PDB file of C-alpha atoms in Angstrom:
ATOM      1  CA  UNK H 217       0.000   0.000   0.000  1.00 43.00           C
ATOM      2  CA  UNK H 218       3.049   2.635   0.903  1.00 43.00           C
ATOM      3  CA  UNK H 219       4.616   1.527  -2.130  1.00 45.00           C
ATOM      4  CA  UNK H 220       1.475   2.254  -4.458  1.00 44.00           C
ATOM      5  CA  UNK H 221       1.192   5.705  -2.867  1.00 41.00           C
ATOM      6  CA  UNK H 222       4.796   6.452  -3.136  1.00 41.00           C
ATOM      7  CA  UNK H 223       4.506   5.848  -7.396  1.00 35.00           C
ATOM      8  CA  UNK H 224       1.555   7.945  -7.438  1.00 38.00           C
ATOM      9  CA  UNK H 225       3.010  10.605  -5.639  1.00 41.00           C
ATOM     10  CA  UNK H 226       6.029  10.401  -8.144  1.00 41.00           C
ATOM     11  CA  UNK H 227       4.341  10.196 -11.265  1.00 43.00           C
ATOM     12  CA  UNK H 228       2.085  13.354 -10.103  1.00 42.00           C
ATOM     13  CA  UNK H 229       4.851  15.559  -9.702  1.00 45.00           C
ATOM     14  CA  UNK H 230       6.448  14.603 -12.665  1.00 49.00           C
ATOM     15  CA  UNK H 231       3.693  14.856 -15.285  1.00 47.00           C
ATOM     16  CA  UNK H 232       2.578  18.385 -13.392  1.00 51.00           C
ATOM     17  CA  UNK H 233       3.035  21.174 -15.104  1.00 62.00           C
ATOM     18  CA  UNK H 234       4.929  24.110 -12.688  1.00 68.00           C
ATOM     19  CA  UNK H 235       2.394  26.746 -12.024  1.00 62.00           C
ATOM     20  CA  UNK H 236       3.256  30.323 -11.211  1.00 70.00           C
ATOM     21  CA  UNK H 237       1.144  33.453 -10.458  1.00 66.00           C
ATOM     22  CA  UNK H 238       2.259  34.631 -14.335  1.00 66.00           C
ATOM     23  CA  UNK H 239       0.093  32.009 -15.499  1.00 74.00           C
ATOM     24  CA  UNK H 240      -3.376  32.798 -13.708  1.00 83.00           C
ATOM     25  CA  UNK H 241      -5.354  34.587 -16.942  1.00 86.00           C
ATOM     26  CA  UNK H 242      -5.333  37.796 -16.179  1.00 85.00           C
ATOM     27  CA  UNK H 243      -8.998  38.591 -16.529  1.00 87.00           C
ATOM     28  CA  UNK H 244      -9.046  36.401 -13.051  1.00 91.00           C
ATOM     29  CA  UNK H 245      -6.361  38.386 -11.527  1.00 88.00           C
ATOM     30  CA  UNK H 246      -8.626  41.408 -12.477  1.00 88.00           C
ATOM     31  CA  UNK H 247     -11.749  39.992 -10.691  1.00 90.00           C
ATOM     32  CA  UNK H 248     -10.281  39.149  -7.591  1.00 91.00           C
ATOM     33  CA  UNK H 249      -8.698  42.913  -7.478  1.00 89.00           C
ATOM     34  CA  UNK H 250     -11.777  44.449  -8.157  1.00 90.00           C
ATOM     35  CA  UNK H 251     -13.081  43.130  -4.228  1.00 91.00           C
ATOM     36  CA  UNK H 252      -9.874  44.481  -2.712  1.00 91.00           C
ATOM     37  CA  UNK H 253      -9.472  48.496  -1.619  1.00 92.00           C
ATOM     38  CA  UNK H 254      -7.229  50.571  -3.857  1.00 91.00           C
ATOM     39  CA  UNK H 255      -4.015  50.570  -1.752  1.00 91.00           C
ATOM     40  CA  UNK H 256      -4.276  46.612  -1.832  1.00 93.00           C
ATOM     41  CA  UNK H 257      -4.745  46.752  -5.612  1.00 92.00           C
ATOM     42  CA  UNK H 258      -1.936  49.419  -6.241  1.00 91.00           C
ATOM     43  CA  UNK H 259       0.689  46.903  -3.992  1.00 92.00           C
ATOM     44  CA  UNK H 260      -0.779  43.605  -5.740  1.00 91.00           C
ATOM     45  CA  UNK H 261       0.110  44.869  -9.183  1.00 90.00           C
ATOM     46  CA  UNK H 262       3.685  45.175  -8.206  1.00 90.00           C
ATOM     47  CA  UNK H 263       3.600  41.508  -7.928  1.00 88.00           C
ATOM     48  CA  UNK H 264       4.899  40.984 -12.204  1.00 88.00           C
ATOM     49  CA  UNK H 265       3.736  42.351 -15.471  1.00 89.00           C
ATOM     50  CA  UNK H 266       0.515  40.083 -15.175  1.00 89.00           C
ATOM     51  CA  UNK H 267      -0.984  41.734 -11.914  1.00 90.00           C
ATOM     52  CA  UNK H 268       0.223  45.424 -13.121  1.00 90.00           C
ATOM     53  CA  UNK H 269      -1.751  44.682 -16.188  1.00 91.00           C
ATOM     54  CA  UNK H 270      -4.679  43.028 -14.592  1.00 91.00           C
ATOM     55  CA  UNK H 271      -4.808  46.062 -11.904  1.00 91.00           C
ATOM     56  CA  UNK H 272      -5.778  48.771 -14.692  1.00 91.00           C
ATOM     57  CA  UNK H 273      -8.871  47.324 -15.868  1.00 93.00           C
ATOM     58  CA  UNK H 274     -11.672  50.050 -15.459  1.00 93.00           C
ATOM     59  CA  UNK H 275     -14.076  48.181 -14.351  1.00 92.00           C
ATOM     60  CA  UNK H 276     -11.794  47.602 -10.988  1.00 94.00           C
ATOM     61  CA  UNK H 277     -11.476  51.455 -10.969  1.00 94.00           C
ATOM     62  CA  UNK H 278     -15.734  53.065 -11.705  1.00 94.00           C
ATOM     63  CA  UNK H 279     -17.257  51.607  -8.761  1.00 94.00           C
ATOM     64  CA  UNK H 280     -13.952  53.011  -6.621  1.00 94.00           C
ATOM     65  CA  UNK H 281     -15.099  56.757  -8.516  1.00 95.00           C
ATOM     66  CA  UNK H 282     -17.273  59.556  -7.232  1.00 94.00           C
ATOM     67  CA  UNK H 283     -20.471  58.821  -9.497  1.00 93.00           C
ATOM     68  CA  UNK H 284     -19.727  62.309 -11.234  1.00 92.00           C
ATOM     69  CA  UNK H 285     -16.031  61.661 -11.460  1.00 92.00           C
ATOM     70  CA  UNK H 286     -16.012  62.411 -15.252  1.00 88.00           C
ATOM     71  CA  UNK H 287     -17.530  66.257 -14.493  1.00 87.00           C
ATOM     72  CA  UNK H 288     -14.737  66.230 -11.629  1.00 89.00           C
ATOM     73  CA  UNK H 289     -12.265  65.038 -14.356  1.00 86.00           C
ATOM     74  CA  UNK H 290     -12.947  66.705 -17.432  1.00 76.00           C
ATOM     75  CA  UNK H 291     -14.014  70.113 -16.239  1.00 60.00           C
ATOM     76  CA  UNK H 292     -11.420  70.621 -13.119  1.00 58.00           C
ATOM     77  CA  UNK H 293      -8.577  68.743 -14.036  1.00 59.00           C
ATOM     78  CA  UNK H 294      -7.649  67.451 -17.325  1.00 55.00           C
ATOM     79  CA  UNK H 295      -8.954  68.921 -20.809  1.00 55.00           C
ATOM     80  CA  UNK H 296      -9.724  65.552 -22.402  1.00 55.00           C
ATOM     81  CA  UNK H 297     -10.531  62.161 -19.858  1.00 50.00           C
ATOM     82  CA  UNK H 298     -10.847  60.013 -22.849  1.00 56.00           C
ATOM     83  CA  UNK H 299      -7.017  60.096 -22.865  1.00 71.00           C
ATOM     84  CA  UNK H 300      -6.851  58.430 -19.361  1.00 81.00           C
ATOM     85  CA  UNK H 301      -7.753  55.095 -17.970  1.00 88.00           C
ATOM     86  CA  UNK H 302     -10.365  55.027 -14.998  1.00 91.00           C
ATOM     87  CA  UNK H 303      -7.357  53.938 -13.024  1.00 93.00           C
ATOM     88  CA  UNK H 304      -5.278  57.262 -13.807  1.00 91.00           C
ATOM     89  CA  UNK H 305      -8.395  59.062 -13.294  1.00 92.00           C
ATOM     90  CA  UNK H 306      -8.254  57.686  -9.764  1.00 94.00           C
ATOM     91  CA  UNK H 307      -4.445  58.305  -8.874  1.00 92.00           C
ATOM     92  CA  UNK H 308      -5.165  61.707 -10.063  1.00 91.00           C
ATOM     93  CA  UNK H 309      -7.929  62.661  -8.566  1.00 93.00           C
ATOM     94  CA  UNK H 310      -6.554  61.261  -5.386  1.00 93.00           C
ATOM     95  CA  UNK H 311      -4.239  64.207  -5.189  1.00 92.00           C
ATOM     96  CA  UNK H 312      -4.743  67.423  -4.241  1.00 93.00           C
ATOM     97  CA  UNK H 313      -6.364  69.609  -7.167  1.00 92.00           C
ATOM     98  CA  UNK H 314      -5.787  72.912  -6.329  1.00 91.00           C
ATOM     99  CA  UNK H 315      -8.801  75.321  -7.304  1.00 91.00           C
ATOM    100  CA  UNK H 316      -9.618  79.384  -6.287  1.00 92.00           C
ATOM    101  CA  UNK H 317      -5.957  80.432  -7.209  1.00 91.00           C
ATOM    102  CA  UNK H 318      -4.594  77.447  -4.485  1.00 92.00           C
ATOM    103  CA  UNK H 319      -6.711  78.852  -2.225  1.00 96.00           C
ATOM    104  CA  UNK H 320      -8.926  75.917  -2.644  1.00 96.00           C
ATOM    105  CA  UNK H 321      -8.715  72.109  -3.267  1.00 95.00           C
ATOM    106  CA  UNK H 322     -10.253  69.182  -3.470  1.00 95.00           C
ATOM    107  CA  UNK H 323      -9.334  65.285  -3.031  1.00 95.00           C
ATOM    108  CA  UNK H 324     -10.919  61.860  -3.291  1.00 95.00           C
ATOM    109  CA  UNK H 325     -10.575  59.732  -0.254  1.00 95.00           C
ATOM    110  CA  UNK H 326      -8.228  56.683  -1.141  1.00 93.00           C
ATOM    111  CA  UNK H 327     -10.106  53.928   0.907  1.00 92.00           C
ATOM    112  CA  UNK H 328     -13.599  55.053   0.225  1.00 92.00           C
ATOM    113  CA  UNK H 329     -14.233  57.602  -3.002  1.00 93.00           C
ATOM    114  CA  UNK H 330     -15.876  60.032  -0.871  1.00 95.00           C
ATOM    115  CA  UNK H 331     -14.736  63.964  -1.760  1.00 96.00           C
ATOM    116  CA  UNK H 332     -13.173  66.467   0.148  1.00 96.00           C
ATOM    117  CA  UNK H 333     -12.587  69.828  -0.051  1.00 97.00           C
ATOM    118  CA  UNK H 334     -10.111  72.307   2.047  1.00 97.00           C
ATOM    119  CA  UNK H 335     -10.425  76.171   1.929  1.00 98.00           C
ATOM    120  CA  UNK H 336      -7.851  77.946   3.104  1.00 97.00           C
ATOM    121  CA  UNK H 337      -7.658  81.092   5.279  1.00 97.00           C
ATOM    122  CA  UNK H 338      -6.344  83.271   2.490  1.00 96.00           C
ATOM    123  CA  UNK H 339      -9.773  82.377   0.713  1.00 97.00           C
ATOM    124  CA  UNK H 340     -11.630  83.740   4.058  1.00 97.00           C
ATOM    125  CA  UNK H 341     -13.182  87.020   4.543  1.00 97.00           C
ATOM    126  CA  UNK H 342     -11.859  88.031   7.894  1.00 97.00           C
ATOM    127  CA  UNK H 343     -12.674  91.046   9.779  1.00 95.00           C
ATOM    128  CA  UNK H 344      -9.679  92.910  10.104  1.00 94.00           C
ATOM    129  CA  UNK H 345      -7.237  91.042   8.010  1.00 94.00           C
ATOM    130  CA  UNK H 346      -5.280  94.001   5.693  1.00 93.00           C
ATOM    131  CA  UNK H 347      -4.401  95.456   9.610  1.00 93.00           C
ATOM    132  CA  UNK H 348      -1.935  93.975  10.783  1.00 92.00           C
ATOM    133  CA  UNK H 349      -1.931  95.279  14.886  1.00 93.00           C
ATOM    134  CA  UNK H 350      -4.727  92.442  14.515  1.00 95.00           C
ATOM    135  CA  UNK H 351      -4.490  89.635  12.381  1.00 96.00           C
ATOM    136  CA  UNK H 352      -0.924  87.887  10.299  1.00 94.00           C
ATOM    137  CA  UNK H 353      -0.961  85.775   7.923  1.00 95.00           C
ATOM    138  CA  UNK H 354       1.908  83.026   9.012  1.00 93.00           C
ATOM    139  CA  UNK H 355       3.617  80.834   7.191  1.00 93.00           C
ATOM    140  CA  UNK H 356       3.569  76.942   8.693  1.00 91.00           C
ATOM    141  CA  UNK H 357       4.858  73.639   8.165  1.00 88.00           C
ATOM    142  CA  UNK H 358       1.431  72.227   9.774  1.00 88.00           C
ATOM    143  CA  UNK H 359      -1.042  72.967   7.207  1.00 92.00           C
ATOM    144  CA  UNK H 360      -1.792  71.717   3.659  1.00 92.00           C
ATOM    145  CA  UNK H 361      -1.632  75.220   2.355  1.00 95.00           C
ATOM    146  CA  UNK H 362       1.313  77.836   3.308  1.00 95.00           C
ATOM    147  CA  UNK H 363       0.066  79.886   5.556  1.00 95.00           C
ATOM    148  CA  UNK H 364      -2.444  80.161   8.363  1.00 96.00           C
ATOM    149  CA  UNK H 365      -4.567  82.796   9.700  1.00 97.00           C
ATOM    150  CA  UNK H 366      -3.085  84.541  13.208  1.00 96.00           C
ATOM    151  CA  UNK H 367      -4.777  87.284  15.281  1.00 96.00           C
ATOM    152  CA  UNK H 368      -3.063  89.048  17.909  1.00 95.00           C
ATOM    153  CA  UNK H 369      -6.102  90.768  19.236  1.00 95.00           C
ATOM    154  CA  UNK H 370      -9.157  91.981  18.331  1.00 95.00           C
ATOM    155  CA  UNK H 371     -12.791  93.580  19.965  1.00 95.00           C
ATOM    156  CA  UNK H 372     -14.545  91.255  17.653  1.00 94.00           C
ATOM    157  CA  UNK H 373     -14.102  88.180  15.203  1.00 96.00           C
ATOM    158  CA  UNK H 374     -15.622  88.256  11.969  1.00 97.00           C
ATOM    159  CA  UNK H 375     -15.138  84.882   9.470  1.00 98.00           C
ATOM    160  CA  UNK H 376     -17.214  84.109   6.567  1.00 98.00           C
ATOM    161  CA  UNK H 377     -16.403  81.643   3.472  1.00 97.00           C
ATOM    162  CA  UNK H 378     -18.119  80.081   1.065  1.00 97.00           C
ATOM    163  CA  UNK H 379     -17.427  77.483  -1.725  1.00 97.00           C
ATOM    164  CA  UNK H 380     -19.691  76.085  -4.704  1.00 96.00           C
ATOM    165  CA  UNK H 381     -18.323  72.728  -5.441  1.00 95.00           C
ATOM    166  CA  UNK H 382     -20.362  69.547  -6.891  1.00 94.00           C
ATOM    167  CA  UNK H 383     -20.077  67.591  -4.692  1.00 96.00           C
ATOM    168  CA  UNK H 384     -21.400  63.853  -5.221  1.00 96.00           C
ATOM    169  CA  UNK H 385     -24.799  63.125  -3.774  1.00 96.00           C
ATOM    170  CA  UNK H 386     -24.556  62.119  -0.028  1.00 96.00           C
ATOM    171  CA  UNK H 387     -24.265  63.927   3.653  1.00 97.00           C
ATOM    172  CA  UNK H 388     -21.616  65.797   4.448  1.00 97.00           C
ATOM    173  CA  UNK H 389     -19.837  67.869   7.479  1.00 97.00           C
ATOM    174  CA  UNK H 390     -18.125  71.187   7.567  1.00 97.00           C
ATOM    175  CA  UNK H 391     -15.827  71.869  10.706  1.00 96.00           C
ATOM    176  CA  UNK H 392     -13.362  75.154  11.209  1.00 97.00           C
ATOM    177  CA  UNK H 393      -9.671  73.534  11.681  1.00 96.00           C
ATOM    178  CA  UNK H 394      -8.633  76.259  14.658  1.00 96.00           C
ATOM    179  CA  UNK H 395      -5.858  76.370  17.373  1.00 95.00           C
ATOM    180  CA  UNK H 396      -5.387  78.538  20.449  1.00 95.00           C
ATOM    181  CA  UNK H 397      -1.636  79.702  20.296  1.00 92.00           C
ATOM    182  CA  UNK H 398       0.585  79.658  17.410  1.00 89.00           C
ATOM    183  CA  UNK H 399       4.297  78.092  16.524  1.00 84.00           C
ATOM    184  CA  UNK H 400       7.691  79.669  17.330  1.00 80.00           C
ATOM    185  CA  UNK H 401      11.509  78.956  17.574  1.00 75.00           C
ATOM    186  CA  UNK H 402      12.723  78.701  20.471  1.00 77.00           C
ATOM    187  CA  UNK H 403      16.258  77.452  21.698  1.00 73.00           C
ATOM    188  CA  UNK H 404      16.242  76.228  17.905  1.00 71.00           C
ATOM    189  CA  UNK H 405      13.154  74.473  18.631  1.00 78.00           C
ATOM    190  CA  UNK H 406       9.385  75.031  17.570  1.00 76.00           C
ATOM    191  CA  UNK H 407       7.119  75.868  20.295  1.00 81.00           C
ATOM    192  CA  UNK H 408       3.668  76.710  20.749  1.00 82.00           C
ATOM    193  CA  UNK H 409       3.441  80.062  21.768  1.00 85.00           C
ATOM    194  CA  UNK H 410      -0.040  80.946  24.120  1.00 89.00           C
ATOM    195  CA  UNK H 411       1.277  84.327  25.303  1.00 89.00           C
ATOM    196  CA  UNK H 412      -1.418  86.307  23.439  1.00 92.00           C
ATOM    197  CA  UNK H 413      -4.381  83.696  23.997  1.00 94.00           C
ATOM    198  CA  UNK H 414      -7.244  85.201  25.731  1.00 95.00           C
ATOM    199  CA  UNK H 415     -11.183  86.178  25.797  1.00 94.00           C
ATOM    200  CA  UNK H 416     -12.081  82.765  24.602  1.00 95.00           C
ATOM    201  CA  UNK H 417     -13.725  81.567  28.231  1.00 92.00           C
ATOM    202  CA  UNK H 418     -16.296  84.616  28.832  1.00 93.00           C
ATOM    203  CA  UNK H 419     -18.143  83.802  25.629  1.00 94.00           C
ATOM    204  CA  UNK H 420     -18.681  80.923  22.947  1.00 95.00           C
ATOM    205  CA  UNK H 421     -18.457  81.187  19.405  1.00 97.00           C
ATOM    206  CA  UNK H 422     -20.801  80.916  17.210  1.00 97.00           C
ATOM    207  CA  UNK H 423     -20.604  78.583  14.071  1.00 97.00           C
ATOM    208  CA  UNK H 424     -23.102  78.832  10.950  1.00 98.00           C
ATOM    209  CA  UNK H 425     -23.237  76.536   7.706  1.00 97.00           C
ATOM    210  CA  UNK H 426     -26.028  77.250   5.281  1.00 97.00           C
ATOM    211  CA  UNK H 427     -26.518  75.518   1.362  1.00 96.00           C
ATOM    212  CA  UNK H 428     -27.939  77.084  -1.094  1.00 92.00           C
ATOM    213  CA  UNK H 429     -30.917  74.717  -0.775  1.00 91.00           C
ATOM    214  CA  UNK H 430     -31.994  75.909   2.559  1.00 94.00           C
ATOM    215  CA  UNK H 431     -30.617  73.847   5.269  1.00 96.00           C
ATOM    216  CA  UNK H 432     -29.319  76.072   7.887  1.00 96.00           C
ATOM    217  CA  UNK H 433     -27.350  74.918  10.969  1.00 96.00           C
ATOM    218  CA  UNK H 434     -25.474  76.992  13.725  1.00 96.00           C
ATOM    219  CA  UNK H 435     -23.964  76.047  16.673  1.00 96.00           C
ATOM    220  CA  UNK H 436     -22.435  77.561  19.822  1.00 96.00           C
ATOM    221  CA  UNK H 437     -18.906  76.466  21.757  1.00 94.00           C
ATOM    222  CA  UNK H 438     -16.233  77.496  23.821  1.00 95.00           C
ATOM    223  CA  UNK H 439     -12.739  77.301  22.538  1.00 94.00           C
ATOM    224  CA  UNK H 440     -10.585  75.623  24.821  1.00 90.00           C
ATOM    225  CA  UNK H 441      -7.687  73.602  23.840  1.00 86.00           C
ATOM    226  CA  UNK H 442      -4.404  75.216  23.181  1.00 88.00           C
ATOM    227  CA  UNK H 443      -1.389  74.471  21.464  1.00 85.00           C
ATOM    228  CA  UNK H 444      -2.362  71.618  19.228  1.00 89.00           C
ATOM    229  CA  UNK H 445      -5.042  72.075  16.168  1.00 93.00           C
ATOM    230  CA  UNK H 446      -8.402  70.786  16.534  1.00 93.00           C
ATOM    231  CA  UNK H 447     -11.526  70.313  14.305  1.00 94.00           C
ATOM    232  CA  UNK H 448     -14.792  72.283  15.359  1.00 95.00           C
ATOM    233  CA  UNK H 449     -17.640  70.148  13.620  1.00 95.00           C
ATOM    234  CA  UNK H 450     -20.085  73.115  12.203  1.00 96.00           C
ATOM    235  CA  UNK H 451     -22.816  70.784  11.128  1.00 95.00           C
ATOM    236  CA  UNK H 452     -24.056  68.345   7.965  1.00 96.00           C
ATOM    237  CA  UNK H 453     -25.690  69.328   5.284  1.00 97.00           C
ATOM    238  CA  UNK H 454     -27.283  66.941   2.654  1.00 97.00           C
ATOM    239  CA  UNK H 455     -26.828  66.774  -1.141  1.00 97.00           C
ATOM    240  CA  UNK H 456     -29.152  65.216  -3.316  1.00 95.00           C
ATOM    241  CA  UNK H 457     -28.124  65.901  -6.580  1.00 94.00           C
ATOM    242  CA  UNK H 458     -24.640  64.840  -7.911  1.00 93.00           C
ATOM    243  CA  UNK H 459     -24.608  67.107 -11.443  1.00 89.00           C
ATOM    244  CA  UNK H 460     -25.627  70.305  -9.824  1.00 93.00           C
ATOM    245  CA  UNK H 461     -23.098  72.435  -7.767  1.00 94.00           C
ATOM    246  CA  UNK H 462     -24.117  72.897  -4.042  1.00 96.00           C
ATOM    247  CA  UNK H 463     -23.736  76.344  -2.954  1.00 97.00           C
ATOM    248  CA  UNK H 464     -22.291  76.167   0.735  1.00 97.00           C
ATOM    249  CA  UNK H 465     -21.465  79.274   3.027  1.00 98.00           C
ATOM    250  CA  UNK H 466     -20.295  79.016   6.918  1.00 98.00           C
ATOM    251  CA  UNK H 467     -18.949  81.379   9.223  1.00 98.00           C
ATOM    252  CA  UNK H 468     -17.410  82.053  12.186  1.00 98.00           C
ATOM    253  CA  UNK H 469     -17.895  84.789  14.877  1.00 97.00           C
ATOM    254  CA  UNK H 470     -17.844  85.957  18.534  1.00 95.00           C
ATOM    255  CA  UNK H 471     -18.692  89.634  18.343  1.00 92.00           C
ATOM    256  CA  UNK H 472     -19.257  90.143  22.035  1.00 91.00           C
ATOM    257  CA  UNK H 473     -17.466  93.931  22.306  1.00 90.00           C
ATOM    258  CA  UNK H 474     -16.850  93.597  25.681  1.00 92.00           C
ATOM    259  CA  UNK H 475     -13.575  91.883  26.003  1.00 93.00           C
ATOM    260  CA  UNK H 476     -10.853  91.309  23.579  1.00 95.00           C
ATOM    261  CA  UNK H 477      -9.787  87.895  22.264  1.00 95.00           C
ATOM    262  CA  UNK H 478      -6.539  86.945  20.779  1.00 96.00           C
ATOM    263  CA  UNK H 479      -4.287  84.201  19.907  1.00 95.00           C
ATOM    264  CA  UNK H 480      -6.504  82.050  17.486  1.00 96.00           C
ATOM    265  CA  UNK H 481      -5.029  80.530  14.478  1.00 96.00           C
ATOM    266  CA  UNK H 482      -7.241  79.611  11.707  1.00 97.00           C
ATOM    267  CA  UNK H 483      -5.921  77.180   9.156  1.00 97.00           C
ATOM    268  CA  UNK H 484      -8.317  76.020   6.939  1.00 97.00           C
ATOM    269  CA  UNK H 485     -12.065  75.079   6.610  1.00 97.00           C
ATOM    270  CA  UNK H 486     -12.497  71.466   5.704  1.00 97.00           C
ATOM    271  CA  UNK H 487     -15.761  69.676   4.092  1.00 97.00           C
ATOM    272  CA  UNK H 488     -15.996  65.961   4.160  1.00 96.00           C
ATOM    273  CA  UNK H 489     -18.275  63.298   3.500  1.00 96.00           C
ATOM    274  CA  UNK H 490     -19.849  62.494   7.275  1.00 95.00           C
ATOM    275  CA  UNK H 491     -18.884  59.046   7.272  1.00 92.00           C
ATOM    276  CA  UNK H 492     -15.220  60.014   7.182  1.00 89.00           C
ATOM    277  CA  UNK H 493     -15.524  63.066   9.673  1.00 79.00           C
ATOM    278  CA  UNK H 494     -15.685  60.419  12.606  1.00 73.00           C
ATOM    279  CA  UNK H 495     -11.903  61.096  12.875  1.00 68.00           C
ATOM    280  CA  UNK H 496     -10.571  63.660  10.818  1.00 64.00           C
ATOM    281  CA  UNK H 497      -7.021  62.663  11.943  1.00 58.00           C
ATOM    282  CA  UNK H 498      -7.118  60.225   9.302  1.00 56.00           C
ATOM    283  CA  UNK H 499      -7.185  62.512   6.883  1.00 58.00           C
ATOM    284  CA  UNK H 500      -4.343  63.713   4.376  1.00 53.00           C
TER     285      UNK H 500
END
């Protein structure tokens, strides 16, 4: 019996053929990537020529898309999207796409298509701003865009900001990316600096996102946390249609007169999709 199974084993592995991953057809290869996230896909087609063929196969790549990734594609970054594969479409759109001058840009989310879009404090209209015994712009190392917004001191705080973007149908969340204090060298080290914070515990701000479709949501808190950057969710808003641009303004104030505030940096104003806003330090 031992001896039987010992010639079958033998004559098996020498009438065999020896299999590699080169010779799995590659419209398999393309199936089984088309279940897996796009970081998984983009490291699997490093694997030989096979796999990096397999891995740009647009139907892998549409379902990955914002549904209105060819308006996102043709009319804000590239002048003809026949030229590229839904794949380069992807890796491109993945990027930042800088819009408004630079003052603006927009990203797709690499694990889940969902949109994004950053507006920076240079595209804010801020009480105060061309005076500089109030408010600096600053450069920084911290923020996606080169500078951030700085004020010294001030009776009253006055941000509005608006964007038109179409954005893919879904429900989204607007927050205000703030810090109390801002960085300095020191001792050939970078610091942050609270010597001018103040004002921020006698009153709250207030916080206001409106669409051009109505919805309207404010809400009221106290600034607290210094020397380290922070999200302050605004609100959602909901968009239903994917084709249309949604018209979205939000602001931020605290216009009590009777005490100055100071030392608040504003970096940027950040819209996401609300499923990804559950922690923003995930983010790019």
């Amino acid at each position: 019996m031992g001896a039987n199974t010992s010639f079958l084993t033998t004559e098996t592995s020498e009438t065999s053929p020896n299999l590699n991953l080169g010779d799995i057809p590659e419209n398999c290869i393309a199936l089984v990537l088309s279940y897996l996230r796009p970081p998984e896909i983009c490291k699997l087609a490093r694997v030989n020529r096979t796999f990096h063929a397999a891995s740009a196969a647009d139907f892998i790549w549409v379902p990955k898309l914002p549904c209105n990734y060819h308006h996102l594609a043709g009319k804000l970054l590239v002048d003809d999207k026949k030229r590229l594969g839904e794949k380069e479409i992807f890796a491109k759109l993945s990027r930042p796409v800088l819009l408004d001058g630079g003052n603006k840009e927009f990203w797709v989310d690499k694990m889940t298509g969902g949109v994004c879009v950053s507006v920076s404090s240079k595209s804010l209209t801020i009480t105060g701003i061309d005076d500089r015994r109030y408010w600096n712009h600053i450069p920084s190392d911290e923020s996606r865009f080169p500078t951030v917004a700085y004020l010294k001191q001030i009776w009253w705080v006055e941000v509005h900001g608006d964007v038109e973007f179409c954005f893919p149908a879904g429900t989204y969340t607007l927050a205000f990316k703030l810090r109390l204090g801002k960085v300095i060298k020191r001792n050939g080290r970078c610091v942050c600096s609270n010597e001018d914070v103040h004002g921020w515990g006698v009153k709250p701000v207030e916080l206001k996102v409106m669409t051009g479709s109505g919805q309207h949501i404010v809400s009221k808190k106290f600034l607290e946390t210094t020397g380290s950057w922070e999200y302050h969710r605004v609100g959602e808003f909901i968009v239903d249609d994917s084709n249309k641009p949604t018209k979205v303004k939000f602001s931020l104030t605290q216009i009590d007169c009777t005490h100055t505030k100071g030392g608040l940096s504003i970096d940027s104003v950040l819209i996401c999709p609300t499923n990804l806003a559950h922690d923003f330090k995930t983010l790019p």
